Amino acid sequence: MSGSIVILTGAGISKASGLETFSGDGGIWNTHEVDKIASAEALAKNPTQVLSFYDDMRRKLLSDEVSPNAAHYALARLEAEWAGQVIIITQNIDNLHERAGNTHVIHSHGELTKARCTSCGHVFSWWRDIDTNDLCGVCGEDAPLRPHIVLFGESPLELGKTEDALGHCDLFVSIGSSLTVHPAAGFVDAVNSRDNTRTVELNQEPSARSEVFDEGYFGAAEEIVPIFVSGLLAGA
Ligand code: APR
């Protein structure tokens, strides 16, 4: 049991933890206008509305209602017991992978529990609402803080580390993502383009990129991820 594993996760893995997905039935973007609350343009024009949207999400994430589920814990078990490297690349802005125990997590869309200076880019740990009066105390510019979140119109974070992980993995697993947003939707192609790799999708339903994976298993992540992980650890 060895080899390097990269796991891409999306909103579906956190659904059973009490967090809504973005697209599809009941998805956040069905009831909220992306352009007005989650875009770089909105942050420039109406920061209060953007801060308030992410403040609500942060409050919910840190409430008693939300905790890691069996899928998060299964991935933590995989990192602990697998002989090779296990890297999670998540599109999720929650901290449920870390709370379950994973330590190698790349947050490509940022993190709700961090804030960033709009001038120098310094990143702060952040556990409460971000107020327009919260200013950076590091660069001396008294610049306002913003969520450390990739808004629509901005580039994903940690692209170098992501490319490196994808370029070296033997197994790539996508869990709980509709695979409709780039660059994550194309990660499977980068892995498929190398010889001797295995690509697997675990999702409630086939994603937009399902047909290019070597294998697909469909059902709720909290049910199928623990089974998949047990199989991997048993040598399947
Ligand atoms: N188990 C597994 N999969 C699930 C579950 C579940 N319990 N519940 C829902 N799903 C699946 C859905 O079928 C869907 O394919 O999870 C996927 C969630 O898709 P999205 O809401 O589009 O989330 P994601 O793919 O992470 O979105 C990527 O798009 O809107 C932006 O920035 C946002 O990070 C987000 C990005």
Short mmCIF file of C-alpha atoms and ligand atoms in Angstrom, two decimals:
data_model
loop_
_atom_site.label_atom_id
_atom_site.label_comp_id
_atom_site.label_asym_id
_atom_site.label_seq_id
_atom_site.Cartn_x
_atom_site.Cartn_y
_atom_site.Cartn_z
CA MET A 1 0.00 0.00 0.00
CA SER A 2 1.79 3.09 -1.19
CA GLY A 3 1.74 5.67 -3.97
CA SER A 4 0.60 9.22 -3.86
CA ILE A 5 -3.09 10.11 -3.63
CA VAL A 6 -4.73 13.43 -4.48
CA ILE A 7 -8.32 13.95 -3.45
CA LEU A 8 -10.36 16.82 -4.84
CA THR A 9 -13.37 17.71 -2.71
CA GLY A 10 -16.40 19.90 -3.37
CA ALA A 11 -19.52 21.05 -1.57
CA GLY A 12 -21.18 17.60 -1.69
CA ILE A 13 -18.79 16.20 0.93
CA SER A 14 -19.97 18.80 3.47
CA LYS A 15 -23.72 18.45 2.75
CA ALA A 16 -24.29 15.90 5.52
CA SER A 17 -22.41 18.24 7.87
CA GLY A 18 -25.17 20.81 7.46
CA LEU A 19 -23.67 23.05 4.75
CA GLU A 20 -25.53 23.69 1.50
CA THR A 21 -24.08 22.93 -1.92
CA PHE A 22 -23.82 25.72 -4.52
CA SER A 23 -25.48 24.34 -7.64
CA GLY A 24 -28.48 22.03 -8.07
CA ASP A 25 -31.67 21.73 -6.00
CA GLY A 26 -31.43 23.73 -2.78
CA GLY A 27 -28.06 25.16 -3.89
CA ILE A 28 -26.93 28.55 -2.57
CA TRP A 29 -26.75 30.09 -6.05
CA ASN A 30 -30.48 29.37 -6.58
CA THR A 31 -31.41 31.88 -3.91
CA HIS A 32 -28.42 34.27 -3.92
CA GLU A 33 -27.13 36.34 -6.81
CA VAL A 34 -23.46 35.52 -7.30
CA ASP A 35 -22.69 38.84 -9.01
CA LYS A 36 -24.05 40.84 -6.09
CA ILE A 37 -22.56 38.98 -3.15
CA ALA A 38 -19.63 36.83 -4.22
CA SER A 39 -17.81 38.66 -7.02
CA ALA A 40 -14.72 40.87 -7.05
CA GLU A 41 -16.88 43.59 -8.59
CA ALA A 42 -19.40 43.39 -5.73
CA LEU A 43 -16.60 43.66 -3.14
CA ALA A 44 -15.41 46.88 -4.80
CA LYS A 45 -18.91 48.38 -5.15
CA ASN A 46 -20.72 47.11 -2.09
CA PRO A 47 -18.36 45.51 0.43
CA THR A 48 -20.96 45.36 3.22
CA GLN A 49 -23.14 42.96 1.25
CA VAL A 50 -20.20 40.65 0.44
CA LEU A 51 -18.89 40.71 4.04
CA SER A 52 -22.35 39.95 5.37
CA PHE A 53 -22.82 36.93 3.05
CA TYR A 54 -19.54 35.37 4.23
CA ASP A 55 -20.14 36.41 7.87
CA ASP A 56 -23.36 34.36 7.79
CA MET A 57 -21.51 31.36 6.34
CA ARG A 58 -18.70 31.66 8.93
CA ARG A 59 -21.19 31.90 11.80
CA LYS A 60 -22.96 28.78 10.59
CA LEU A 61 -19.69 26.88 10.09
CA LEU A 62 -18.62 27.67 13.65
CA SER A 63 -22.03 26.89 15.18
CA ASP A 64 -22.96 23.66 16.97
CA GLU A 65 -25.04 22.72 13.91
CA VAL A 66 -22.00 21.93 11.77
CA SER A 67 -19.34 19.25 12.29
CA PRO A 68 -17.31 16.84 10.12
CA ASN A 69 -19.19 13.79 8.84
CA ALA A 70 -18.17 10.18 8.12
CA ALA A 71 -16.66 11.13 4.74
CA HIS A 72 -14.31 13.71 6.30
CA TYR A 73 -13.28 11.23 9.01
CA ALA A 74 -12.65 8.51 6.42
CA LEU A 75 -10.22 10.82 4.57
CA ALA A 76 -8.45 11.59 7.85
CA ARG A 77 -8.13 7.83 8.45
CA LEU A 78 -6.70 7.46 4.94
CA GLU A 79 -4.03 10.11 5.63
CA ALA A 80 -3.15 8.43 8.95
CA GLU A 81 -2.94 4.86 7.64
CA TRP A 82 -1.79 5.14 4.02
CA ALA A 83 1.94 4.59 3.54
CA GLY A 84 2.23 7.20 0.76
CA GLN A 85 1.26 10.85 0.59
CA VAL A 86 -2.39 11.93 0.77
CA ILE A 87 -3.14 15.50 -0.34
CA ILE A 88 -6.58 17.05 -0.33
CA ILE A 89 -7.31 19.86 -2.76
CA THR A 90 -10.61 21.36 -1.69
CA GLN A 91 -12.90 23.88 -3.36
CA ASN A 92 -14.65 24.17 0.00
CA ILE A 93 -14.11 27.20 2.18
CA ASP A 94 -15.08 25.33 5.36
CA ASN A 95 -12.53 23.85 7.80
CA LEU A 96 -14.10 20.40 8.14
CA HIS A 97 -11.16 18.45 6.68
CA GLU A 98 -8.83 19.97 9.27
CA ARG A 99 -11.37 19.40 12.06
CA ALA A 100 -11.56 15.72 11.04
CA GLY A 101 -7.76 15.41 11.18
CA ASN A 102 -6.31 15.92 7.69
CA THR A 103 -3.12 17.96 7.68
CA HIS A 104 -2.26 18.28 3.97
CA VAL A 105 -5.12 20.42 2.67
CA ILE A 106 -4.89 22.91 -0.19
CA HIS A 107 -7.78 25.40 -0.06
CA SER A 108 -7.99 26.52 -3.67
CA HIS A 109 -11.02 28.78 -3.06
CA GLY A 110 -9.79 30.19 0.26
CA GLU A 111 -11.00 29.78 3.85
CA LEU A 112 -13.85 31.26 5.85
CA THR A 113 -11.67 31.31 8.97
CA LYS A 114 -9.15 33.68 7.43
CA ALA A 115 -9.23 37.38 6.51
CA ARG A 116 -6.82 39.23 4.25
CA CYS A 117 -5.51 42.80 4.05
CA THR A 118 -6.75 44.48 0.86
CA SER A 119 -3.44 46.35 0.59
CA CYS A 120 -0.51 44.11 1.60
CA GLY A 121 -2.27 40.74 1.33
CA HIS A 122 -1.31 39.65 4.86
CA VAL A 123 -3.54 36.73 5.90
CA PHE A 124 -5.01 36.65 9.44
CA SER A 125 -6.76 33.80 11.29
CA TRP A 126 -10.31 35.06 11.67
CA TRP A 127 -13.17 33.60 13.72
CA ARG A 128 -15.73 36.42 13.90
CA ASP A 129 -17.57 38.76 11.52
CA ILE A 130 -15.40 41.05 9.39
CA ASP A 131 -16.39 44.65 9.97
CA THR A 132 -15.63 47.43 7.47
CA ASN A 133 -13.79 49.09 10.37
CA ASP A 134 -11.45 46.09 10.80
CA LEU A 135 -8.14 47.41 9.45
CA CYS A 136 -4.77 45.79 8.78
CA GLY A 137 -2.35 46.39 11.62
CA VAL A 138 0.60 44.91 9.71
CA CYS A 139 1.37 47.09 6.70
CA GLY A 140 0.65 50.46 8.29
CA GLU A 141 -1.76 51.40 5.48
CA ASP A 142 -4.86 51.07 7.70
CA ALA A 143 -6.38 49.14 4.81
CA PRO A 144 -9.66 47.27 5.30
CA LEU A 145 -9.77 43.49 5.59
CA ARG A 146 -11.71 41.19 3.28
CA PRO A 147 -12.60 37.49 3.40
CA HIS A 148 -9.70 35.24 2.35
CA ILE A 149 -12.02 33.76 -0.26
CA VAL A 150 -11.62 33.51 -4.03
CA LEU A 151 -14.49 35.60 -5.37
CA PHE A 152 -15.91 35.20 -8.87
CA GLY A 153 -13.53 37.00 -11.21
CA GLU A 154 -10.44 36.10 -9.09
CA SER A 155 -7.85 33.35 -9.56
CA PRO A 156 -7.72 30.20 -7.41
CA LEU A 157 -5.01 30.01 -4.74
CA GLU A 158 -1.99 27.69 -4.48
CA LEU A 159 -1.90 26.81 -8.19
CA GLY A 160 1.78 25.84 -8.05
CA LYS A 161 1.28 23.34 -5.21
CA THR A 162 -1.84 22.03 -6.96
CA GLU A 163 -0.03 21.43 -10.24
CA ASP A 164 2.80 19.73 -8.42
CA ALA A 165 0.43 17.41 -6.53
CA LEU A 166 -1.49 16.50 -9.68
CA GLY A 167 1.76 15.94 -11.57
CA HIS A 168 2.98 13.35 -9.07
CA CYS A 169 -0.10 11.42 -7.93
CA ASP A 170 -0.86 7.81 -8.78
CA LEU A 171 -4.52 8.01 -7.76
CA PHE A 172 -6.86 10.97 -8.19
CA VAL A 173 -10.28 10.90 -6.51
CA SER A 174 -12.96 13.57 -6.94
CA ILE A 175 -15.58 13.66 -4.17
CA GLY A 176 -18.79 15.71 -4.02
CA SER A 177 -18.11 18.15 -6.85
CA SER A 178 -20.28 18.97 -9.87
CA LEU A 179 -16.98 19.63 -11.74
CA THR A 180 -18.50 22.61 -13.49
CA VAL A 181 -15.94 25.18 -12.29
CA HIS A 182 -12.41 25.49 -13.65
CA PRO A 183 -9.61 24.78 -13.04
CA ALA A 184 -10.85 21.93 -10.79
CA ALA A 185 -13.01 20.51 -13.59
CA GLY A 186 -9.83 19.87 -15.60
CA PHE A 187 -7.67 18.28 -12.87
CA VAL A 188 -8.74 14.78 -13.97
CA ASP A 189 -7.38 15.45 -17.48
CA ALA A 190 -3.95 16.37 -16.11
CA VAL A 191 -3.81 13.04 -14.24
CA ASN A 192 -5.27 10.99 -17.12
CA SER A 193 -2.59 12.40 -19.44
CA ARG A 194 0.10 10.49 -17.50
CA ASP A 195 0.61 6.70 -17.73
CA ASN A 196 -0.20 4.31 -14.87
CA THR A 197 -2.61 6.58 -13.03
CA ARG A 198 -6.09 5.78 -11.70
CA THR A 199 -8.94 8.31 -11.58
CA VAL A 200 -12.10 7.76 -9.54
CA GLU A 201 -15.24 9.83 -9.04
CA LEU A 202 -17.36 9.51 -5.87
CA ASN A 203 -20.45 11.69 -6.07
CA GLN A 204 -24.17 11.69 -5.46
CA GLU A 205 -24.68 11.59 -9.22
CA PRO A 206 -22.43 11.63 -12.31
CA SER A 207 -20.73 15.03 -12.57
CA ALA A 208 -20.19 17.09 -15.71
CA ARG A 209 -16.85 15.24 -16.24
CA SER A 210 -17.87 11.73 -15.17
CA GLU A 211 -17.17 10.07 -18.48
CA VAL A 212 -13.43 10.79 -18.37
CA PHE A 213 -12.82 9.05 -15.00
CA ASP A 214 -11.61 5.43 -14.99
CA GLU A 215 -14.24 4.55 -12.36
CA GLY A 216 -17.31 6.16 -10.80
CA TYR A 217 -19.26 5.23 -7.67
CA PHE A 218 -22.47 7.09 -6.96
CA GLY A 219 -24.23 7.76 -3.67
CA ALA A 220 -23.96 10.00 -0.61
CA ALA A 221 -20.32 10.77 0.26
CA GLU A 222 -20.91 10.03 3.95
CA GLU A 223 -21.84 6.47 2.94
CA ILE A 224 -19.59 5.65 -0.01
CA VAL A 225 -16.33 7.40 0.99
CA PRO A 226 -15.79 5.26 4.15
CA ILE A 227 -16.37 2.11 2.05
CA PHE A 228 -13.97 3.30 -0.66
CA VAL A 229 -11.29 4.19 1.89
CA SER A 230 -11.61 0.82 3.65
CA GLY A 231 -11.18 -0.85 0.26
CA LEU A 232 -8.04 1.17 -0.53
CA LEU A 233 -6.51 0.40 2.85
CA ALA A 234 -7.31 -3.29 2.33
CA GLY A 235 -5.46 -3.17 -0.98
CA ALA A 236 -8.38 -2.92 -3.43
N1 APR B 1 -22.58 13.21 -1.25
C1 APR B 1 -21.90 13.31 -2.40
N2 APR B 1 -22.17 14.23 -3.34
C2 APR B 1 -23.18 15.09 -3.08
C3 APR B 1 -23.94 15.06 -1.89
C4 APR B 1 -23.60 14.05 -0.93
N3 APR B 1 -24.25 13.90 0.24
N4 APR B 1 -24.88 16.01 -1.94
C5 APR B 1 -24.71 16.64 -3.11
N5 APR B 1 -23.69 16.09 -3.81
C6 APR B 1 -23.11 16.46 -5.11
C7 APR B 1 -24.07 17.08 -6.10
O1 APR B 1 -24.70 16.06 -6.85
C8 APR B 1 -23.14 17.95 -6.94
O2 APR B 1 -22.63 17.22 -8.05
O3 APR B 1 -22.15 17.47 -4.84
C9 APR B 1 -21.99 18.30 -5.97
C10 APR B 1 -21.98 19.74 -5.50
O4 APR B 1 -21.79 20.59 -6.58
P1 APR B 1 -21.63 22.17 -6.41
O5 APR B 1 -22.69 22.70 -5.52
O6 APR B 1 -21.54 22.74 -7.79
O7 APR B 1 -20.27 22.31 -5.60
P2 APR B 1 -18.78 22.33 -6.14
O8 APR B 1 -18.57 21.40 -7.26
O9 APR B 1 -17.93 22.22 -4.93
O10 APR B 1 -18.71 23.82 -6.69
C11 APR B 1 -17.44 24.34 -7.06
O11 APR B 1 -18.40 26.42 -7.61
O12 APR B 1 -20.10 27.85 -7.08
C12 APR B 1 -18.73 27.64 -7.03
O13 APR B 1 -17.17 28.55 -5.53
C13 APR B 1 -18.23 27.62 -5.59
O14 APR B 1 -16.55 26.19 -4.62
C14 APR B 1 -17.71 26.23 -5.41
C15 APR B 1 -17.41 25.79 -6.85
#
